[in-house]
Amino acid sequence: MTKMIRSPTLVIRAFNVEVARIQDQTTDVQTAAFRLQFWQDTLKDIYKSDQNLRNIPANPVAQELFKVCCCYNLPRRYLEKLITSRSNIMKSKYFRSLEDLERYSEDTVSSIYYLILSVAGIQNVHADHAASHLGKAQGLANVLRSIFVSNHHKMVSLPMDILMNNGISQETVLRGIDSENMRSVSFEVASRANSHLQKARSITVPKLAKQIFLPAISVNAYLTKLQKCNFNVFDKSLALGSATLPFSLYFNRLLNKY
């Protein structure tokens, strides 16, 4: 990623982290709602006409986001989606179907790619199409790879319809019990993630967009590792880092691949 867009990209990702971690910081729905409302109100302030930095809340991320929005004219709707999607899942507590999870991934991951493409000045329908598929692939993979974290918070992020079709209860997931049926659940989610990943990679996009989409390498690495574990999503080796991933990212950047 070029130095020109690195700083604004970090601000966008920092904003996403601030919003995403709210559900991890408190179990009280009302407190979480107040914190999300703070960011909703902050966005309203940022996008007021003739706004200046003095009127933005004294929060480092909020102030940096204001500067980035002013410089790059970021689309407001994608920033709002990062908030509303988290608000909705905190109310519903679970995903009814794989399609619901895909929509959530579109709102929480693809939106970030749309914002970074906007910062890079890339207005390309093919890049947007690839960002949509990559965001869904990454979102689905994130649900699988974060299952231990979700279990700690007593939340099951796997789609309810797939769990029910395979006779898996939420309690079974929370207790981390491996079984053939549980592996069928993770296989179905991983297969959909891989399908989106392959679609994203098959689309011809501008050179700079390929650098923006480099996280696809990490998504592919996890899915490959999960397959080698025979889709046992509870296998502790999946939580270990990869010593070769940085080199893979570097060489794929040199080769203009993602």
PDB file of C-alpha atoms in Angstrom, residues 6-219:
ATOM      1  CA  ARG A   6      -1.489   4.433   4.457  1.00  0.00           C
ATOM      2  CA  SER A   7      -2.299   7.086   7.088  1.00  0.00           C
ATOM      3  CA  PRO A   8      -5.974   7.589   6.147  1.00  0.00           C
ATOM      4  CA  THR A   9      -6.361   3.802   5.923  1.00  0.00           C
ATOM      5  CA  LEU A  10      -5.082   3.452   9.493  1.00  0.00           C
ATOM      6  CA  VAL A  11      -7.630   6.058  10.625  1.00  0.00           C
ATOM      7  CA  ILE A  12     -10.486   4.180   8.927  1.00  0.00           C
ATOM      8  CA  ARG A  13      -9.396   0.918  10.524  1.00  0.00           C
ATOM      9  CA  ALA A  14      -8.970   2.620  13.913  1.00  0.00           C
ATOM     10  CA  PHE A  15     -12.546   3.913  13.685  1.00  0.00           C
ATOM     11  CA  ASN A  16     -13.750   0.402  12.849  1.00  0.00           C
ATOM     12  CA  VAL A  17     -11.868  -1.024  15.848  1.00  0.00           C
ATOM     13  CA  GLU A  18     -13.376   1.611  18.161  1.00  0.00           C
ATOM     14  CA  VAL A  19     -16.877   0.638  17.061  1.00  0.00           C
ATOM     15  CA  ALA A  20     -16.273  -3.135  16.926  1.00  0.00           C
ATOM     16  CA  ARG A  21     -14.743  -3.389  20.410  1.00  0.00           C
ATOM     17  CA  ILE A  22     -17.794  -1.855  22.089  1.00  0.00           C
ATOM     18  CA  GLN A  23     -19.550  -5.217  22.217  1.00  0.00           C
ATOM     19  CA  ASP A  24     -16.425  -6.720  23.812  1.00  0.00           C
ATOM     20  CA  GLN A  25     -16.071  -3.987  26.436  1.00  0.00           C
ATOM     21  CA  THR A  26     -19.481  -4.324  28.057  1.00  0.00           C
ATOM     22  CA  THR A  27     -22.248  -6.880  28.434  1.00  0.00           C
ATOM     23  CA  ASP A  28     -24.796  -4.169  29.245  1.00  0.00           C
ATOM     24  CA  VAL A  29     -26.911  -3.459  26.159  1.00  0.00           C
ATOM     25  CA  GLN A  30     -27.800   0.064  27.327  1.00  0.00           C
ATOM     26  CA  THR A  31     -24.160   1.038  27.881  1.00  0.00           C
ATOM     27  CA  ALA A  32     -23.204  -0.352  24.467  1.00  0.00           C
ATOM     28  CA  ALA A  33     -26.068   1.563  22.860  1.00  0.00           C
ATOM     29  CA  PHE A  34     -24.874   4.828  24.429  1.00  0.00           C
ATOM     30  CA  ARG A  35     -21.343   4.268  23.139  1.00  0.00           C
ATOM     31  CA  LEU A  36     -22.584   3.498  19.630  1.00  0.00           C
ATOM     32  CA  GLN A  37     -24.784   6.591  19.778  1.00  0.00           C
ATOM     33  CA  PHE A  38     -21.686   8.639  20.597  1.00  0.00           C
ATOM     34  CA  TRP A  39     -20.190   7.584  17.263  1.00  0.00           C
ATOM     35  CA  GLN A  40     -23.464   8.192  15.417  1.00  0.00           C
ATOM     36  CA  ASP A  41     -23.561  11.726  16.840  1.00  0.00           C
ATOM     37  CA  THR A  42     -19.880  12.204  16.017  1.00  0.00           C
ATOM     38  CA  LEU A  43     -20.505  11.298  12.372  1.00  0.00           C
ATOM     39  CA  LYS A  44     -23.349  13.834  12.239  1.00  0.00           C
ATOM     40  CA  ASP A  45     -20.957  16.477  13.575  1.00  0.00           C
ATOM     41  CA  ILE A  46     -18.233  15.495  11.100  1.00  0.00           C
ATOM     42  CA  TYR A  47     -20.548  15.818   8.093  1.00  0.00           C
ATOM     43  CA  LYS A  48     -22.099  19.162   9.066  1.00  0.00           C
ATOM     44  CA  SER A  49     -21.436  21.846   6.485  1.00  0.00           C
ATOM     45  CA  ASP A  50     -18.722  24.371   7.402  1.00  0.00           C
ATOM     46  CA  GLN A  51     -17.642  22.200  10.324  1.00  0.00           C
ATOM     47  CA  ASN A  52     -14.279  22.751  12.031  1.00  0.00           C
ATOM     48  CA  LEU A  53     -12.037  20.657  14.265  1.00  0.00           C
ATOM     49  CA  ARG A  54     -12.867  22.602  17.444  1.00  0.00           C
ATOM     50  CA  ASN A  55     -16.452  21.275  17.380  1.00  0.00           C
ATOM     51  CA  ILE A  56     -15.445  17.617  17.045  1.00  0.00           C
ATOM     52  CA  PRO A  57     -15.350  15.568  20.307  1.00  0.00           C
ATOM     53  CA  ALA A  58     -11.918  15.453  21.960  1.00  0.00           C
ATOM     54  CA  ASN A  59     -11.353  11.860  20.882  1.00  0.00           C
ATOM     55  CA  PRO A  60      -8.164  11.155  18.872  1.00  0.00           C
ATOM     56  CA  VAL A  61      -9.916   8.787  16.429  1.00  0.00           C
ATOM     57  CA  ALA A  62     -12.869  11.146  15.957  1.00  0.00           C
ATOM     58  CA  GLN A  63     -10.589  14.111  15.242  1.00  0.00           C
ATOM     59  CA  GLU A  64      -8.405  12.179  12.807  1.00  0.00           C
ATOM     60  CA  LEU A  65     -11.509  10.807  11.089  1.00  0.00           C
ATOM     61  CA  PHE A  66     -12.783  14.371  10.638  1.00  0.00           C
ATOM     62  CA  LYS A  67      -9.513  15.329   8.920  1.00  0.00           C
ATOM     63  CA  VAL A  68      -9.666  12.289   6.612  1.00  0.00           C
ATOM     64  CA  CYS A  69     -13.327  12.939   5.746  1.00  0.00           C
ATOM     65  CA  CYS A  70     -12.486  16.540   4.879  1.00  0.00           C
ATOM     66  CA  CYS A  71      -9.471  15.620   2.749  1.00  0.00           C
ATOM     67  CA  TYR A  72     -10.935  12.636   0.902  1.00  0.00           C
ATOM     68  CA  ASN A  73     -14.698  13.263   1.013  1.00  0.00           C
ATOM     69  CA  LEU A  74     -15.412   9.765   2.381  1.00  0.00           C
ATOM     70  CA  PRO A  75     -18.875   8.315   1.628  1.00  0.00           C
ATOM     71  CA  ARG A  76     -20.840   8.708   4.855  1.00  0.00           C
ATOM     72  CA  ARG A  77     -23.059   5.649   4.297  1.00  0.00           C
ATOM     73  CA  TYR A  78     -20.189   3.182   4.694  1.00  0.00           C
ATOM     74  CA  LEU A  79     -19.063   4.710   7.988  1.00  0.00           C
ATOM     75  CA  GLU A  80     -22.659   4.547   9.217  1.00  0.00           C
ATOM     76  CA  LYS A  81     -22.934   0.896   8.209  1.00  0.00           C
ATOM     77  CA  LEU A  82     -19.983   0.072  10.468  1.00  0.00           C
ATOM     78  CA  ILE A  83     -22.039   1.400  13.377  1.00  0.00           C
ATOM     79  CA  THR A  84     -25.567   0.240  12.533  1.00  0.00           C
ATOM     80  CA  SER A  85     -24.471  -3.324  11.727  1.00  0.00           C
ATOM     81  CA  ARG A  86     -22.893  -3.652  15.200  1.00  0.00           C
ATOM     82  CA  SER A  87     -25.969  -2.128  16.792  1.00  0.00           C
ATOM     83  CA  ASN A  88     -28.245  -4.605  15.027  1.00  0.00           C
ATOM     84  CA  ILE A  89     -26.253  -7.699  16.010  1.00  0.00           C
ATOM     85  CA  MET A  90     -26.133  -6.597  19.646  1.00  0.00           C
ATOM     86  CA  LYS A  91     -29.923  -6.499  19.595  1.00  0.00           C
ATOM     87  CA  SER A  92     -30.518  -9.785  17.742  1.00  0.00           C
ATOM     88  CA  LYS A  93     -27.583 -11.659  19.420  1.00  0.00           C
ATOM     89  CA  TYR A  94     -27.280 -14.197  16.583  1.00  0.00           C
ATOM     90  CA  PHE A  95     -27.387 -14.733  12.803  1.00  0.00           C
ATOM     91  CA  ARG A  96     -30.444 -16.594  11.546  1.00  0.00           C
ATOM     92  CA  SER A  97     -28.880 -17.713   8.282  1.00  0.00           C
ATOM     93  CA  LEU A  98     -25.669 -17.735   6.267  1.00  0.00           C
ATOM     94  CA  GLU A  99     -27.178 -14.954   4.147  1.00  0.00           C
ATOM     95  CA  ASP A 100     -27.583 -12.816   7.292  1.00  0.00           C
ATOM     96  CA  LEU A 101     -23.932 -13.406   8.106  1.00  0.00           C
ATOM     97  CA  GLU A 102     -22.952 -12.458   4.553  1.00  0.00           C
ATOM     98  CA  ARG A 103     -24.895  -9.197   4.829  1.00  0.00           C
ATOM     99  CA  TYR A 104     -23.171  -8.470   8.131  1.00  0.00           C
ATOM    100  CA  SER A 105     -19.783  -9.180   6.518  1.00  0.00           C
ATOM    101  CA  GLU A 106     -20.669  -6.860   3.633  1.00  0.00           C
ATOM    102  CA  ASP A 107     -21.526  -4.064   6.083  1.00  0.00           C
ATOM    103  CA  THR A 108     -18.570  -4.528   8.440  1.00  0.00           C
ATOM    104  CA  VAL A 109     -15.725  -5.632   6.144  1.00  0.00           C
ATOM    105  CA  SER A 110     -16.607  -4.713   2.555  1.00  0.00           C
ATOM    106  CA  SER A 111     -17.491  -1.194   3.756  1.00  0.00           C
ATOM    107  CA  ILE A 112     -13.895  -0.740   4.914  1.00  0.00           C
ATOM    108  CA  TYR A 113     -12.603  -1.738   1.480  1.00  0.00           C
ATOM    109  CA  TYR A 114     -15.045   0.699  -0.183  1.00  0.00           C
ATOM    110  CA  LEU A 115     -13.741   3.492   2.056  1.00  0.00           C
ATOM    111  CA  ILE A 116     -10.084   2.669   1.328  1.00  0.00           C
ATOM    112  CA  LEU A 117     -10.813   2.531  -2.415  1.00  0.00           C
ATOM    113  CA  SER A 118     -12.403   5.970  -2.061  1.00  0.00           C
ATOM    114  CA  VAL A 119      -9.279   7.301  -0.321  1.00  0.00           C
ATOM    115  CA  ALA A 120      -7.163   5.866  -3.155  1.00  0.00           C
ATOM    116  CA  GLY A 121      -9.374   7.606  -5.719  1.00  0.00           C
ATOM    117  CA  ILE A 122     -10.343   4.289  -7.320  1.00  0.00           C
ATOM    118  CA  GLN A 123     -13.785   4.568  -8.875  1.00  0.00           C
ATOM    119  CA  ASN A 124     -14.055   1.233 -10.609  1.00  0.00           C
ATOM    120  CA  VAL A 125     -17.085  -1.066 -10.661  1.00  0.00           C
ATOM    121  CA  HIS A 126     -14.865  -4.141 -10.899  1.00  0.00           C
ATOM    122  CA  ALA A 127     -12.874  -3.091  -7.829  1.00  0.00           C
ATOM    123  CA  ASP A 128     -16.147  -2.553  -5.941  1.00  0.00           C
ATOM    124  CA  HIS A 129     -17.365  -5.983  -7.025  1.00  0.00           C
ATOM    125  CA  ALA A 130     -14.132  -7.608  -5.839  1.00  0.00           C
ATOM    126  CA  ALA A 131     -14.312  -5.674  -2.545  1.00  0.00           C
ATOM    127  CA  SER A 132     -17.826  -6.985  -1.962  1.00  0.00           C
ATOM    128  CA  HIS A 133     -16.787 -10.616  -2.414  1.00  0.00           C
ATOM    129  CA  LEU A 134     -13.529 -10.250  -0.481  1.00  0.00           C
ATOM    130  CA  GLY A 135     -15.334  -8.572   2.422  1.00  0.00           C
ATOM    131  CA  LYS A 136     -17.801 -11.454   2.624  1.00  0.00           C
ATOM    132  CA  ALA A 137     -14.998 -14.037   2.450  1.00  0.00           C
ATOM    133  CA  GLN A 138     -13.053 -12.253   5.173  1.00  0.00           C
ATOM    134  CA  GLY A 139     -16.127 -11.789   7.365  1.00  0.00           C
ATOM    135  CA  LEU A 140     -17.075 -15.471   7.163  1.00  0.00           C
ATOM    136  CA  ALA A 141     -13.492 -16.543   7.868  1.00  0.00           C
ATOM    137  CA  ASN A 142     -13.362 -14.149  10.833  1.00  0.00           C
ATOM    138  CA  VAL A 143     -16.402 -15.832  12.385  1.00  0.00           C
ATOM    139  CA  LEU A 144     -14.686 -19.210  12.159  1.00  0.00           C
ATOM    140  CA  ARG A 145     -11.296 -18.041  13.384  1.00  0.00           C
ATOM    141  CA  SER A 146     -12.752 -16.031  16.305  1.00  0.00           C
ATOM    142  CA  ILE A 147     -14.940 -18.814  17.668  1.00  0.00           C
ATOM    143  CA  PHE A 148     -12.920 -19.048  20.906  1.00  0.00           C
ATOM    144  CA  VAL A 149     -13.307 -15.307  21.513  1.00  0.00           C
ATOM    145  CA  SER A 150     -17.040 -15.477  20.780  1.00  0.00           C
ATOM    146  CA  ASN A 151     -17.387 -18.421  23.161  1.00  0.00           C
ATOM    147  CA  HIS A 152     -15.685 -16.391  25.890  1.00  0.00           C
ATOM    148  CA  HIS A 153     -18.397 -13.760  25.467  1.00  0.00           C
ATOM    149  CA  LYS A 154     -21.102 -16.457  25.387  1.00  0.00           C
ATOM    150  CA  MET A 155     -22.082 -15.562  21.840  1.00  0.00           C
ATOM    151  CA  VAL A 156     -22.510 -17.976  18.945  1.00  0.00           C
ATOM    152  CA  SER A 157     -21.835 -16.238  15.632  1.00  0.00           C
ATOM    153  CA  LEU A 158     -22.342 -19.296  13.429  1.00  0.00           C
ATOM    154  CA  PRO A 159     -25.636 -19.227  11.447  1.00  0.00           C
ATOM    155  CA  MET A 160     -28.531 -20.787  13.362  1.00  0.00           C
ATOM    156  CA  ASP A 161     -30.052 -22.508  10.323  1.00  0.00           C
ATOM    157  CA  ILE A 162     -26.837 -24.423   9.554  1.00  0.00           C
ATOM    158  CA  LEU A 163     -26.439 -25.393  13.218  1.00  0.00           C
ATOM    159  CA  MET A 164     -30.028 -26.660  13.365  1.00  0.00           C
ATOM    160  CA  ASN A 165     -29.722 -28.577  10.078  1.00  0.00           C
ATOM    161  CA  ASN A 166     -26.734 -30.418  11.530  1.00  0.00           C
ATOM    162  CA  GLY A 167     -28.249 -30.994  14.959  1.00  0.00           C
ATOM    163  CA  ILE A 168     -25.744 -28.742  16.748  1.00  0.00           C
ATOM    164  CA  SER A 169     -26.918 -26.723  19.756  1.00  0.00           C
ATOM    165  CA  GLN A 170     -25.474 -23.382  20.855  1.00  0.00           C
ATOM    166  CA  GLU A 171     -24.286 -25.069  24.049  1.00  0.00           C
ATOM    167  CA  THR A 172     -22.232 -27.545  21.994  1.00  0.00           C
ATOM    168  CA  VAL A 173     -20.487 -24.663  20.236  1.00  0.00           C
ATOM    169  CA  LEU A 174     -19.893 -22.758  23.481  1.00  0.00           C
ATOM    170  CA  ARG A 175     -18.354 -25.847  25.078  1.00  0.00           C
ATOM    171  CA  GLY A 176     -16.092 -26.377  22.038  1.00  0.00           C
ATOM    172  CA  ILE A 177     -17.175 -29.951  21.371  1.00  0.00           C
ATOM    173  CA  ASP A 178     -15.819 -31.338  18.111  1.00  0.00           C
ATOM    174  CA  SER A 179     -17.898 -33.792  16.050  1.00  0.00           C
ATOM    175  CA  GLU A 180     -18.565 -34.756  12.443  1.00  0.00           C
ATOM    176  CA  ASN A 181     -21.702 -32.624  12.439  1.00  0.00           C
ATOM    177  CA  MET A 182     -19.783 -29.654  13.850  1.00  0.00           C
ATOM    178  CA  ARG A 183     -17.210 -30.085  11.105  1.00  0.00           C
ATOM    179  CA  SER A 184     -20.039 -30.077   8.551  1.00  0.00           C
ATOM    180  CA  VAL A 185     -21.104 -26.687   9.919  1.00  0.00           C
ATOM    181  CA  SER A 186     -17.623 -25.190   9.603  1.00  0.00           C
ATOM    182  CA  PHE A 187     -17.201 -26.813   6.171  1.00  0.00           C
ATOM    183  CA  GLU A 188     -20.358 -25.115   4.880  1.00  0.00           C
ATOM    184  CA  VAL A 189     -19.310 -21.693   6.151  1.00  0.00           C
ATOM    185  CA  ALA A 190     -15.721 -22.137   4.937  1.00  0.00           C
ATOM    186  CA  SER A 191     -16.913 -23.294   1.505  1.00  0.00           C
ATOM    187  CA  ARG A 192     -19.006 -20.144   1.098  1.00  0.00           C
ATOM    188  CA  ALA A 193     -16.048 -18.031   2.225  1.00  0.00           C
ATOM    189  CA  ASN A 194     -13.772 -19.738  -0.295  1.00  0.00           C
ATOM    190  CA  SER A 195     -16.344 -19.251  -3.056  1.00  0.00           C
ATOM    191  CA  HIS A 196     -16.388 -15.491  -2.386  1.00  0.00           C
ATOM    192  CA  LEU A 197     -12.586 -15.415  -2.194  1.00  0.00           C
ATOM    193  CA  GLN A 198     -12.184 -17.114  -5.565  1.00  0.00           C
ATOM    194  CA  LYS A 199     -14.746 -14.772  -7.148  1.00  0.00           C
ATOM    195  CA  ALA A 200     -12.868 -11.750  -5.783  1.00  0.00           C
ATOM    196  CA  ARG A 201      -9.573 -13.052  -7.149  1.00  0.00           C
ATOM    197  CA  SER A 202     -11.048 -13.744 -10.588  1.00  0.00           C
ATOM    198  CA  ILE A 203     -11.967 -10.089 -11.127  1.00  0.00           C
ATOM    199  CA  THR A 204      -9.530  -7.793 -12.932  1.00  0.00           C
ATOM    200  CA  VAL A 205      -8.902  -4.691 -10.810  1.00  0.00           C
ATOM    201  CA  PRO A 206      -6.481  -1.710 -10.956  1.00  0.00           C
ATOM    202  CA  LYS A 207      -2.928  -2.281  -9.680  1.00  0.00           C
ATOM    203  CA  LEU A 208      -3.372  -0.184  -6.525  1.00  0.00           C
ATOM    204  CA  ALA A 209      -6.581  -2.071  -5.664  1.00  0.00           C
ATOM    205  CA  LYS A 210      -4.571  -5.300  -5.656  1.00  0.00           C
ATOM    206  CA  GLN A 211      -2.429  -3.891  -2.848  1.00  0.00           C
ATOM    207  CA  ILE A 212      -5.531  -2.857  -0.928  1.00  0.00           C
ATOM    208  CA  PHE A 213      -6.900  -6.394  -1.280  1.00  0.00           C
ATOM    209  CA  LEU A 214      -3.757  -8.112   0.085  1.00  0.00           C
ATOM    210  CA  PRO A 215      -5.646  -9.330   3.215  1.00  0.00           C
ATOM    211  CA  ALA A 216      -7.050 -11.973   0.846  1.00  0.00           C
ATOM    212  CA  ILE A 217      -3.717 -13.784   1.333  1.00  0.00           C
ATOM    213  CA  SER A 218      -4.402 -14.111   5.060  1.00  0.00           C
ATOM    214  CA  VAL A 219      -7.975 -15.294   4.462  1.00  0.00           C
TER     215      VAL A 219
END
